XYZ file of C-alpha atoms in Angstrom:
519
model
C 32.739 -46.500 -5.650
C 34.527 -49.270 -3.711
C 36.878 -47.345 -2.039
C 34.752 -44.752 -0.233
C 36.010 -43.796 3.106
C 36.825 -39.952 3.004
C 39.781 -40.301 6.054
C 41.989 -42.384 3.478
C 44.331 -40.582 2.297
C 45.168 -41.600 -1.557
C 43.056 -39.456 -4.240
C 40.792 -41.201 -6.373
C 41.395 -39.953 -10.623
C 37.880 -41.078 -12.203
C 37.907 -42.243 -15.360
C 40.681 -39.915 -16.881
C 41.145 -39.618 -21.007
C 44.328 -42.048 -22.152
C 46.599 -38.293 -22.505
C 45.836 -37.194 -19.220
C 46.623 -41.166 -17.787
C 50.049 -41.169 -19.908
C 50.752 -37.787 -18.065
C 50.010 -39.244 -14.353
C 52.021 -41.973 -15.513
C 55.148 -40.742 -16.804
C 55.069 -38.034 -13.658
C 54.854 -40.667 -11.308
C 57.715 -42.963 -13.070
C 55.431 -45.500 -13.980
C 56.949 -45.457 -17.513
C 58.705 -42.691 -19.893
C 57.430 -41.569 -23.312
C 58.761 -43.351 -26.938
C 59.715 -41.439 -29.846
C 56.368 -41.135 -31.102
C 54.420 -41.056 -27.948
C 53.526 -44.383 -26.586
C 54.054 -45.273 -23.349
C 56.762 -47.697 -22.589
C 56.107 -49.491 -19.065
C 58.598 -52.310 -17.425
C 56.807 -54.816 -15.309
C 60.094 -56.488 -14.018
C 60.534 -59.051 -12.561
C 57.012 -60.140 -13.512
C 57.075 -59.805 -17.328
C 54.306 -62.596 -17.783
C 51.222 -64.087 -16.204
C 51.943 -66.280 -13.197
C 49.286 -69.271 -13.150
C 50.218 -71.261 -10.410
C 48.966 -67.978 -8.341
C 45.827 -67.766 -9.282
C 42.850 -68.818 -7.261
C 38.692 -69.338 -7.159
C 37.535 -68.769 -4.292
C 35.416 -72.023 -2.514
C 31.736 -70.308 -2.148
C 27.828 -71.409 -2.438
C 26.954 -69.468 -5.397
C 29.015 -71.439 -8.070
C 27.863 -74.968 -6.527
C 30.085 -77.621 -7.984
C 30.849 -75.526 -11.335
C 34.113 -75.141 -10.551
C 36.941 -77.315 -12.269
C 39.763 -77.075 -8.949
C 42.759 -78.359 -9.728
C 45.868 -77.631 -11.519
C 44.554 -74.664 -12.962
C 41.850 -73.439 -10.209
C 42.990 -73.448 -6.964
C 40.654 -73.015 -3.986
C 41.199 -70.565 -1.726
C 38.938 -70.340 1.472
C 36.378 -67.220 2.634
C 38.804 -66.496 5.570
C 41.760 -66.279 3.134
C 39.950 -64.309 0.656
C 38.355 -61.442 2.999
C 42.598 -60.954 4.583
C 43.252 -60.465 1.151
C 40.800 -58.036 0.758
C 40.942 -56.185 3.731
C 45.368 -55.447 2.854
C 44.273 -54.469 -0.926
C 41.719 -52.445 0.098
C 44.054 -50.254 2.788
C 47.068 -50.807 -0.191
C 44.808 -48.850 -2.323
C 43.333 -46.584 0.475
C 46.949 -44.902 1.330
C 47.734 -43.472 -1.895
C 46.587 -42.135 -5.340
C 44.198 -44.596 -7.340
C 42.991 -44.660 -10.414
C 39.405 -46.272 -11.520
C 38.093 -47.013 -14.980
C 34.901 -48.073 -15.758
C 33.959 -50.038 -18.536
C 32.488 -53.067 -19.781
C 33.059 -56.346 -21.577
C 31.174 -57.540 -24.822
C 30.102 -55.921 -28.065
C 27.050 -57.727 -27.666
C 24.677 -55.476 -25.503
C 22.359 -58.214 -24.659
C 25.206 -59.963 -22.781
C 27.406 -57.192 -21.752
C 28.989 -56.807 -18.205
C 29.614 -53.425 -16.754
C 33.976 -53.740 -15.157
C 34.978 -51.395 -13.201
C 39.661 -51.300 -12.304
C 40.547 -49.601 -9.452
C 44.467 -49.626 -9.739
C 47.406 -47.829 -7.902
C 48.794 -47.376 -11.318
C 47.996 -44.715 -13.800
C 49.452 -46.928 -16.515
C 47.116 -50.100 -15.612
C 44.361 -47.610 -15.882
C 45.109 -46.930 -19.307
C 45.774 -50.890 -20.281
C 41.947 -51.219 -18.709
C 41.075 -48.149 -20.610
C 42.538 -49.611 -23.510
C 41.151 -53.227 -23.401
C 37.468 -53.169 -22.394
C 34.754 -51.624 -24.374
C 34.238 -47.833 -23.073
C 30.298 -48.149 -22.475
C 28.437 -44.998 -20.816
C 29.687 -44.907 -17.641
C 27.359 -42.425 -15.141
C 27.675 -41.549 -11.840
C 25.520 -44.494 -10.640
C 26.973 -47.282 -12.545
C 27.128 -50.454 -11.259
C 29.791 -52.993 -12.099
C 29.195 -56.157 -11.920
C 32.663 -57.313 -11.220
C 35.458 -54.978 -9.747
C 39.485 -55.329 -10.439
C 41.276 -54.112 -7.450
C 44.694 -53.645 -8.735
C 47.276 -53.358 -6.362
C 50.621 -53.846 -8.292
C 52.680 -52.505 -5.128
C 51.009 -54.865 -2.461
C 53.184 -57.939 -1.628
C 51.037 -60.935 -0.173
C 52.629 -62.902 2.866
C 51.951 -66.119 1.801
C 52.665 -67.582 5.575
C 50.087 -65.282 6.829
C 47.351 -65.168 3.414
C 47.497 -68.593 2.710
C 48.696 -68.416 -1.043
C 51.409 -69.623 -2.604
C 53.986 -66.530 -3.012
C 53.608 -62.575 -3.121
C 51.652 -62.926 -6.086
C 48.159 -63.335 -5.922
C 45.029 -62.984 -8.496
C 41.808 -63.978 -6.835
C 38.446 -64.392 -7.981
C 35.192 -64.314 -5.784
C 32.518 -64.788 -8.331
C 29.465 -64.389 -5.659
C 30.971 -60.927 -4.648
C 31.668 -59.835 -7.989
C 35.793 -59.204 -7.214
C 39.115 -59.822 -8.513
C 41.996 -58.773 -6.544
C 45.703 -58.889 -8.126
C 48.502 -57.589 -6.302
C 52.267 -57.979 -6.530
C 52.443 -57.622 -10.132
C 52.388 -55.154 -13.035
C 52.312 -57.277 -15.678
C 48.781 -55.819 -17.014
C 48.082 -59.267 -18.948
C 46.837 -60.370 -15.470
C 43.817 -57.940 -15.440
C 42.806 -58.708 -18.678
C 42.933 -62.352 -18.125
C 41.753 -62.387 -14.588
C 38.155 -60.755 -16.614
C 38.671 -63.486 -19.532
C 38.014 -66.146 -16.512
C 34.736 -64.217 -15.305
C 33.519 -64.526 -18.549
C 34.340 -67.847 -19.425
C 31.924 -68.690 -16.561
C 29.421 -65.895 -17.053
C 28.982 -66.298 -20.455
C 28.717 -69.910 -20.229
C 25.840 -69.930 -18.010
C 24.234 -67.751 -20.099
C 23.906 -69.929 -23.299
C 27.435 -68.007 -24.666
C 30.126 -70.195 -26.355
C 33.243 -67.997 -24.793
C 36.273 -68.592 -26.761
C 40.010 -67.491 -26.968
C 40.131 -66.743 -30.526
C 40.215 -63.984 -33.319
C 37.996 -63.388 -35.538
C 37.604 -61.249 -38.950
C 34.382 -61.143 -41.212
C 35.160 -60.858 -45.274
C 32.967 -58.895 -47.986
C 30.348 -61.412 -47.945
C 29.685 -61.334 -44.087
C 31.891 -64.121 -44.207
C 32.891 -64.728 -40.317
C 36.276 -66.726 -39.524
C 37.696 -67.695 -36.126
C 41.150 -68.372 -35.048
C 42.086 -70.248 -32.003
C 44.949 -70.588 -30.824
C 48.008 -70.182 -27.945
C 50.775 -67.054 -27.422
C 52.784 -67.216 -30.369
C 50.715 -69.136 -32.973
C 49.556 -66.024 -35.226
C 45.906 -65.065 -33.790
C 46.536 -61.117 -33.742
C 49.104 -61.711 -37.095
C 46.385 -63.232 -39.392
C 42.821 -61.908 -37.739
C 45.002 -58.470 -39.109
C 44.388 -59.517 -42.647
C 43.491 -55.654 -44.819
C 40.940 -57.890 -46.753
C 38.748 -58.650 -43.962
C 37.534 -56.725 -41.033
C 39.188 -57.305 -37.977
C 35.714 -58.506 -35.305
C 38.969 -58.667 -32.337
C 42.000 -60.375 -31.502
C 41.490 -62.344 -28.962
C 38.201 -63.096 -26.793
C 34.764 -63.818 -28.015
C 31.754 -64.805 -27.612
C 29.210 -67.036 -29.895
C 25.456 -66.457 -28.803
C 22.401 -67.362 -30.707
C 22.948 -63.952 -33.202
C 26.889 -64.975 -33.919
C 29.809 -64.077 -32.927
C 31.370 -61.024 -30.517
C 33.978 -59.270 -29.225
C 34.704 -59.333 -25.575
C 36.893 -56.628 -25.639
C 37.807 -53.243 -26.745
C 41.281 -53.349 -27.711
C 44.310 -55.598 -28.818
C 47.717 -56.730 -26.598
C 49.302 -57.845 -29.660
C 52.915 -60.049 -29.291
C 55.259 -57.863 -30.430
C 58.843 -59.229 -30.263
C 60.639 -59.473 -33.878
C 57.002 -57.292 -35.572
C 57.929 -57.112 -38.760
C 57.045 -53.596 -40.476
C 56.654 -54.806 -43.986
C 54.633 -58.126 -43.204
C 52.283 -57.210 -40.245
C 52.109 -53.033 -41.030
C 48.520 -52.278 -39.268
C 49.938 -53.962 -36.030
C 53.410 -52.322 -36.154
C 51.853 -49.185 -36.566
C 50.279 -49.233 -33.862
C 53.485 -49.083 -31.789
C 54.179 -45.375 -33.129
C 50.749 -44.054 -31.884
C 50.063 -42.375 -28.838
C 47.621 -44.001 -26.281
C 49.198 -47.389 -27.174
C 50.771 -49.364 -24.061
C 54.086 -50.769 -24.539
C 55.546 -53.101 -21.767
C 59.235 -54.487 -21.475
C 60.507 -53.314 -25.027
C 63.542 -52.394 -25.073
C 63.798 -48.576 -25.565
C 66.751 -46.278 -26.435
C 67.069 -44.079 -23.395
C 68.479 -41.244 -25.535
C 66.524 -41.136 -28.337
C 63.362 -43.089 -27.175
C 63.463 -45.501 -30.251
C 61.967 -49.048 -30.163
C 64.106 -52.199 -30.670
C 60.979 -54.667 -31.275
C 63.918 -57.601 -32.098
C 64.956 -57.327 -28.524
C 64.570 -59.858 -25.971
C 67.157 -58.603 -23.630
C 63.717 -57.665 -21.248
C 61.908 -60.748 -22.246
C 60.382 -62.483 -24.753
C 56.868 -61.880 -23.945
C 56.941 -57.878 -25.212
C 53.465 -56.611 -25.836
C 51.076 -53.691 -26.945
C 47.772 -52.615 -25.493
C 45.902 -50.138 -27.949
C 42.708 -49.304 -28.602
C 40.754 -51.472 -31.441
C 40.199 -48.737 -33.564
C 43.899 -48.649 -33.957
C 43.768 -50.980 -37.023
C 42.345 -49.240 -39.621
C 39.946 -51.739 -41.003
C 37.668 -53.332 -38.284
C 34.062 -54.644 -38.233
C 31.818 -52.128 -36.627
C 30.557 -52.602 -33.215
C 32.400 -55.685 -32.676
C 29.777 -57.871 -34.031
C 29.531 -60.491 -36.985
C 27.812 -63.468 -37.902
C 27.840 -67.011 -37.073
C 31.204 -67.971 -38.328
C 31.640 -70.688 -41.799
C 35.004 -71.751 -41.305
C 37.143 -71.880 -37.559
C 41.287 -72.543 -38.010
C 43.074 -73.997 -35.205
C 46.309 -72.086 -35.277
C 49.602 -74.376 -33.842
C 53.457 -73.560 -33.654
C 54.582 -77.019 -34.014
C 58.292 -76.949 -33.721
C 58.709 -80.587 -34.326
C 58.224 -80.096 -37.916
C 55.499 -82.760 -37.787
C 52.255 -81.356 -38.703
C 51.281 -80.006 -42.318
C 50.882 -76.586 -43.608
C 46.836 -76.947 -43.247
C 44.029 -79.679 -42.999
C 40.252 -79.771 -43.136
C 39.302 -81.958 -39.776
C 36.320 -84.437 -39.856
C 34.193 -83.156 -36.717
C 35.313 -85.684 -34.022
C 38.892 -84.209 -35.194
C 37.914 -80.987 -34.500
C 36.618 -82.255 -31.051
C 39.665 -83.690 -30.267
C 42.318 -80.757 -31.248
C 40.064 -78.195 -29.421
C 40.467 -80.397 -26.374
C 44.635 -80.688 -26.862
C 45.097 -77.074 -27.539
C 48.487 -78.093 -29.278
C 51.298 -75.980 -29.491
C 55.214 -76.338 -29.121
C 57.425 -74.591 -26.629
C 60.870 -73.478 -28.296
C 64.432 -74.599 -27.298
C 66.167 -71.776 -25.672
C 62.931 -69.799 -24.934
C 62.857 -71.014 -21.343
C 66.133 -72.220 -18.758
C 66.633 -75.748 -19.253
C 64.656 -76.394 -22.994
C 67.610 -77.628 -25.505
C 64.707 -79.197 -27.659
C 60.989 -78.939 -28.422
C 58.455 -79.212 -26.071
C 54.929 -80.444 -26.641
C 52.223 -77.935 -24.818
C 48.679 -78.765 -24.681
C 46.198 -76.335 -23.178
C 42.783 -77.957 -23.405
C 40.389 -75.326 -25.581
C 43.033 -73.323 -26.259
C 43.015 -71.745 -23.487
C 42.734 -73.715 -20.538
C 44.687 -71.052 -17.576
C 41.343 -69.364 -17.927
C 38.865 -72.198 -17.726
C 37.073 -72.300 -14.733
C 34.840 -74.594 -15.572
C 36.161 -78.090 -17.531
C 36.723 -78.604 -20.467
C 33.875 -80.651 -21.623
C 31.634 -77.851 -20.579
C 33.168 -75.868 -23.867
C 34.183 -78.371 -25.960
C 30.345 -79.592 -25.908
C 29.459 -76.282 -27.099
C 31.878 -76.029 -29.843
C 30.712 -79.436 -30.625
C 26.852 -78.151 -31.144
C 27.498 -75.164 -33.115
C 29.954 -76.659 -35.411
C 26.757 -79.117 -36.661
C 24.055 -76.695 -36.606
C 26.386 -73.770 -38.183
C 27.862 -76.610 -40.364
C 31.295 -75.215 -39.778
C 34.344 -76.687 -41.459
C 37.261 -76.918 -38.868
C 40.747 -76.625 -39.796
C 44.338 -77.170 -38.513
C 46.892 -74.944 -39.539
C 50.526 -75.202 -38.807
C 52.573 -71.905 -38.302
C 55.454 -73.383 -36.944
C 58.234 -75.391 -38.763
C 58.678 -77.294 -41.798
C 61.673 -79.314 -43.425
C 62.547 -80.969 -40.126
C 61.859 -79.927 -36.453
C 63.530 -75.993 -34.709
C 66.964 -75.532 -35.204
C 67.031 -77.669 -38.631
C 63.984 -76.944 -40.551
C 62.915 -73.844 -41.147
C 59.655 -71.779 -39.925
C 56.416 -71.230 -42.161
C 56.420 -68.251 -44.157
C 53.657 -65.978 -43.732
C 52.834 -65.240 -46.836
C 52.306 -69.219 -47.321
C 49.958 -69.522 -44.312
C 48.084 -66.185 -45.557
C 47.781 -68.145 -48.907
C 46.385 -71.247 -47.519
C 43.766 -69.485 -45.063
C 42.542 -67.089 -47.749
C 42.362 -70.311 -49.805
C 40.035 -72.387 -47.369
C 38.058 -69.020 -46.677
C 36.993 -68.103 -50.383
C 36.372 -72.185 -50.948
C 39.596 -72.530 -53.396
C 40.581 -75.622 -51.730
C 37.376 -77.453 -52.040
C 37.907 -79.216 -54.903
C 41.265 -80.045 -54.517
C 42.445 -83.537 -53.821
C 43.151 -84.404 -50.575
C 45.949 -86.768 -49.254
C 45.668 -88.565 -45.393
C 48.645 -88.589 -43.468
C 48.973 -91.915 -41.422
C 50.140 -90.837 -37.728
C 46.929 -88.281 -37.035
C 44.759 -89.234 -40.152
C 44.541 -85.423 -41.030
C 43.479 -84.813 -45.100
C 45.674 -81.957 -46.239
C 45.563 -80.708 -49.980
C 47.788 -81.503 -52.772
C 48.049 -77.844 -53.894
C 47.007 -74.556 -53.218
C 47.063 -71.178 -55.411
C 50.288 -69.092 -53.935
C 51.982 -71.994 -52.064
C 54.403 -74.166 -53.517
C 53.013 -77.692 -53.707
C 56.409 -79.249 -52.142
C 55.511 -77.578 -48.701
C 52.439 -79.336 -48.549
C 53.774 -82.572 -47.827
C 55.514 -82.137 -44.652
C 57.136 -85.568 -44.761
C 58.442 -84.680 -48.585
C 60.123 -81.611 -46.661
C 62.264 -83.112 -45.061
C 66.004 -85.146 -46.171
C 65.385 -88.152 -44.390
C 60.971 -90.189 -44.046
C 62.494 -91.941 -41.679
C 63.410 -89.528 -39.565
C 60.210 -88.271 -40.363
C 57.992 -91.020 -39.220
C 59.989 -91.354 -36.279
C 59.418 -87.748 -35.109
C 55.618 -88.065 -36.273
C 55.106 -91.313 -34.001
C 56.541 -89.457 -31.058
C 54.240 -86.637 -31.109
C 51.216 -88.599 -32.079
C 52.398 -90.520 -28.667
C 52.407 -86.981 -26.931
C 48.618 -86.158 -28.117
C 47.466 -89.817 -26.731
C 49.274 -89.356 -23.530
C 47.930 -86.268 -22.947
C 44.305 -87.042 -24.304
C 43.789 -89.692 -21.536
C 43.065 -87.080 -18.760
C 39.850 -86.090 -20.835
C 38.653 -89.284 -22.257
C 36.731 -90.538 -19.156
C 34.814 -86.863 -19.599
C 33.959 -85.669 -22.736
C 32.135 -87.094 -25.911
C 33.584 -90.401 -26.922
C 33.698 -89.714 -30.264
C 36.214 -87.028 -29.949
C 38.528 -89.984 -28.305
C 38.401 -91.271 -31.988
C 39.772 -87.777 -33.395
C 43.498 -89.210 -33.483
C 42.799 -91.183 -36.480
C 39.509 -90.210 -37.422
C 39.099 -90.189 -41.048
């Protein structure tokens, strides 16, 4: 145990079953019970991960790994061991909660975690998430959360940027968060660890789904919030491997995790069932959806709270999931993008240096209206599809993507699940059932012999038809009234994946430079 001084004078709740958490937690006020049992939490004001507080901290035993910068900010020893000391006497004055677990299906690379949180209801998003391995009396984590939700950094006096702070000291195995609730922090905070861990150890870590068919079949999807990674790894004709983190040793591919935090704002009952029912079980975190107080009935089309609603729930949730979180090495990987401009088409197979150079943009579009201030589109690019949790750079991962795709001989494709017939607000967004079509397509090899056509602004090849989709969608400049409006729109994004691009061409593999146009 961390905390282990017997004059303090919080009680410390061991590893507590999800009902007996959901108890502590609605006692305390943490959060109140739904119709159907779930526990609704709200994490206000802090409804949402908040980047520009997170820090690495500067220390020997990661030499120069670290990528500092925009995304990994140093923080010094001296700052790092204030922090500690306040979280540590935070958690020492009142009730805490500890969970131990671990992270990755994969035994021969699995980490022993172990949350110790002020909050009965973080315990039970930890409990939730990571992989409930045998947890003794003498375990040993290798990296320890201490979750302080309550504790407000001084940022005069710690050295950090507000009263949020999530820190990570990777030669003392800790992460400390405090001044939020917003459990997505915890979750990520581990994502980082790994993303270094694993890669050290030979493991291509990756922010993806994936789902294994009848034929052992394994399929990844990358991609950002929003794009469809929990939505279509959820398909009932494959097993579901995980939602969201990975790994890709030597064997194939894993599951970091134990559980889902599934998007839920506008779930649909009759298109994405497994996930929806999920939010009617008990033992399934809710936070900041709107709840009736009176009846305790879920309104999932709210955004009054935010936009950002989510579920935590246990894998085994979904009823149709690949055993031990395992599967094999994957034959076909679908980059998954929201473009609002309208742009890009339904789906295309990438040449590899394409593939090389969309992992690297991490393209997706921010919505008008979805932030203060955005009347149109907005162009994101998160290098690997992930980069807030990079710690390393990106050429570190993109080089690894780049050597299993040839020895696995994966085929790489692009797949657009945002709009179509002209950009947000005109056109009109993909329908589900279409993108289903087209990925179930490329899986079972239906789109193989079907001609392809090469769009000039990004040289993607994109079929002419596909069973289940009509063949007018798959032309995204036939979708819309006017080409040359079209072209015009396509030009200007192309520009936007150039402009970004140049920060990484000096550092990665030069033929992924040549993935704009590569044909």
């Amino acid at each position: 145990m961390f905390i282990t001084d017997p004059t303090q004078a919080g009680e410390t709740f061991h590893n507590l079953p999800a009902g007996a958490l959901i108890e502590e937690a609605v006692a305390r006020g943490e959060g109140r019970l739904t119709a159907h049992g779930a526990l609704a939490v709200i994490t206000v004001p802090y409804t949402g991960r908040s980047p520009k507080d997170k820090y690495i901290v500067r220390e020997p035993s990661t030499g120069g790994d670290i990528w500092y910068g925009k995304v990994n900010q140093p923080l010094d020893e001296a700052a790092f061991d204030r922090l500690l000391e306040k979280t540590r006497a935070h958690l020492g004055a009142r009730d805490r909660f500890v969970t131990d677990a671990c992270a990755g299906a994969d035994r021969a690379y699995r980490i022993g975690i172990r949350v110790i949180s002020g909050w009965a209801a973080a315990a039970l998003f930890a409990r939730n998430m990571f992989i409930q391995c045998e947890a003794t009396d003498d375990f040993k984590p290798d990296f320890t959360v201490l979750h302080a939700p309550g504790l407000r950094a001084d940022p005069a006096a710690d050295g950090v940027r507000s009263e949020v702070f999530v820190v990570i000291h990777f030669g003392r195995g800790l992460i400390l968060i405090g001044g939020t609730g917003y459990a997505g922090e915890i979750k990520k905070a581990v994502f980082t660890v790994l993303n270094y861990v694993m890669a050290k150890r030979g493991v291509f870590p990756m922010h993806c789904a994936a789902n294994v068919g009848a034929a052992g079949d394994a399929a990844l999807y990358f991609g950002l919030s929003g794009t469809g990674k929990t939505t279509l790894s959820a398909d009932p004709t494959r097993r579901l491997v995980g939602d969201d983190e990975h790994g890709w040793s030597g064997a194939g591919v894993f599951n970091f995790e134990g559980g889902c935090y599934a998007k839920l704002i506008r779930l649909n009952p009759a298109r994405e069932p497994d996930i929806y029912a999920t939010t009617q079980m008990a033992g399934t975190l809710l936070e900041n959806v709107v709840m009736d107080a009176e009846t305790g009935a879920l309104d999932l089309d709210s955004d009054a709270i935010t936009e950002n609603t989510r579920g935590s729930y246990p894998i085994e949730y979904i009823p149709n999931i690949a055993p031990g979180g395992l599967a094999g090495h994957p034959r076909n990987i679908f980059f998954l993008t929201a473009d609002a401009f309208g742009v890009l088409p339904p789906i295309s197979l990438l040449t590899p240096e394409q593939a090389m150079y969309h992992f690297i943009s991490g393209y997706t579009a921010k919505l008008a209206g979805t932030e203060r201030g955005v009347i149109e589109p907005q162009a994101t690019f998160s290098a690997c599809f992930g980069e807030p949790f990079l710690p390393m750079h990106p050429s570190v991962y993109a080089a690894m993507l780049k050597a299993r795709m040839a020895e696995h001989r994966v085929r790489v494709w692009l797949v657009n699940t945002g709009w179509t017939g002209g950009p947000y607000g005109v056109g009109r967004r993909m329908e589900l059932a279409h993108t289903r079509a087209l990925i179930r397509a490329a899986l079972e090899g239906a789109l193989d012999d079907t001609p392809m056509v090469v769009e000039p602004f990004f040289g993607l090849h994109y079929p002419t038809t596909c069973p289940g989709v009509p063949d007018e969608i798959l032309d995204p400049r036939g979708t819309w009234p006017d080409g040359a409006v079209y072209d015009a729109q396509a030009r200007r994004l192309a520009g936007m994946f150039a402009e970004n691009f140049v920060e990484y061409a000096g550092e990665v593999d030069p033929a992924a430079a040549a993935g704009l146009r590569s044909r």
